[in-house]
């Protein structure tokens, strides 16, 4: 019996630290896509919605799936590129795109950037796409240990995007589907906040994809929600198996801003008003919790408090020393929006969400405009510099006149 999509769900959330949602998604069975936009002044939002709109408007069912995916992705690229050329404020905007079409039981994928496609099969989660990102390139070349990737400050730099150039290299591949497979397409706002083990766990224990989507987004937000989070899920089953899908589909219109052009197409859940939360104060979280020393008498309690105070003070002195020491350093990198940015401090993140760097100045120039990728990698390697040096480099990058 042929396979079909028996259940599906899609959800996008602004996260807890951004004010706008630059992700877009398409849930239009048998076509599904996630796009994560970049570029200042809300241009990223424009780029990602053009990407999914282009997929919504084209019939991917006609022709060979991989060829169609590539064709439509390149058409979207051209639209974004041309719009960016016409409008200064949108100059250099771009977006990732991970799109699939399910045809004859096969999952054909077109992929650009660092959004991801996963498959849960027999309880095991497997990533089917590779990131087109600086960090993954460094790992492939053996220049970075895979364990270092998760906390790498430049992990959001992508080496391929729709929009920055007139043409784009679209990676395509096809995997045969199986009954019971669950597929997840997501933006990096999920994968930078939630471990793959945890994603697998959520997919295994939830009763519906609707619930799984909600849970994935909630956990990403609970873990910090630093970026926009988007998930699209679908499940394959036998043709006669009527899953919960029929019910869940009807609920979409209330949850998502529906595009005018495609009835079953949910394009972006726009700014579900999640309040913007700031990170907890580092000093407060660094102090040991008092419950770790259960007091049994008044004297013991007093001694316990003194010990806690001393540890907290030592931690504060250490952090302050480190902070002052690191202030003399600058490095050039990329913001989470993909823009070339000058940072002050050291390029490391500590546990508990403490960064040893802060943004000194963010340009409006997307990192993707530095070509070729090798050169981009060399420039954005967050080498420590003095202030004058770093400012000079930023100026050259902004004026696009850096010598190769
Ligand atoms: Mn993102």
Coordinates of C-alpha atoms in Angstrom, one line a residue, residues 26 28 31-33 49-61 68-76 79 97-101 110 162 170 262 265:
X26 CA 5.3 26.4 4.7
X28 CA 1.2 22.6 2.4
X31 CA 5.4 20.3 0.4
X32 CA 7.0 21.6 3.6
X33 CA 9.6 24.2 4.1
X49 CA 8.6 34.9 3.4
X50 CA 9.5 35.3 -0.3
X51 CA 11.3 32.0 -0.1
X52 CA 8.3 30.1 1.2
X53 CA 5.8 32.1 -0.9
X54 CA 7.7 31.0 -4.0
X55 CA 7.2 27.4 -3.0
X56 CA 3.6 28.0 -2.2
X57 CA 2.9 29.5 -5.6
X58 CA 4.6 26.8 -7.7
X59 CA 3.3 23.3 -8.3
X60 CA 6.1 21.1 -7.2
X61 CA 4.1 17.9 -8.0
X68 CA 11.7 21.1 -9.3
X69 CA 13.0 21.9 -5.8
X70 CA 16.2 23.3 -7.3
X71 CA 14.3 25.3 -9.9
X72 CA 11.9 26.8 -7.4
X73 CA 14.7 27.6 -4.9
X74 CA 16.7 29.3 -7.6
X75 CA 13.6 31.3 -8.7
X76 CA 13.1 32.4 -5.0
X79 CA 13.3 37.3 -6.5
X97 CA 15.8 27.3 3.0
X98 CA 15.1 23.7 3.7
X99 CA 12.2 22.4 1.6
X100 CA 10.9 18.9 1.0
X101 CA 8.4 17.3 -1.2
X110 CA 16.3 21.0 -1.4
X162 CA 19.2 32.5 -0.9
X170 CA 21.1 24.2 -4.0
X262 CA -2.5 29.3 -0.4
X265 CA -0.4 27.1 3.6

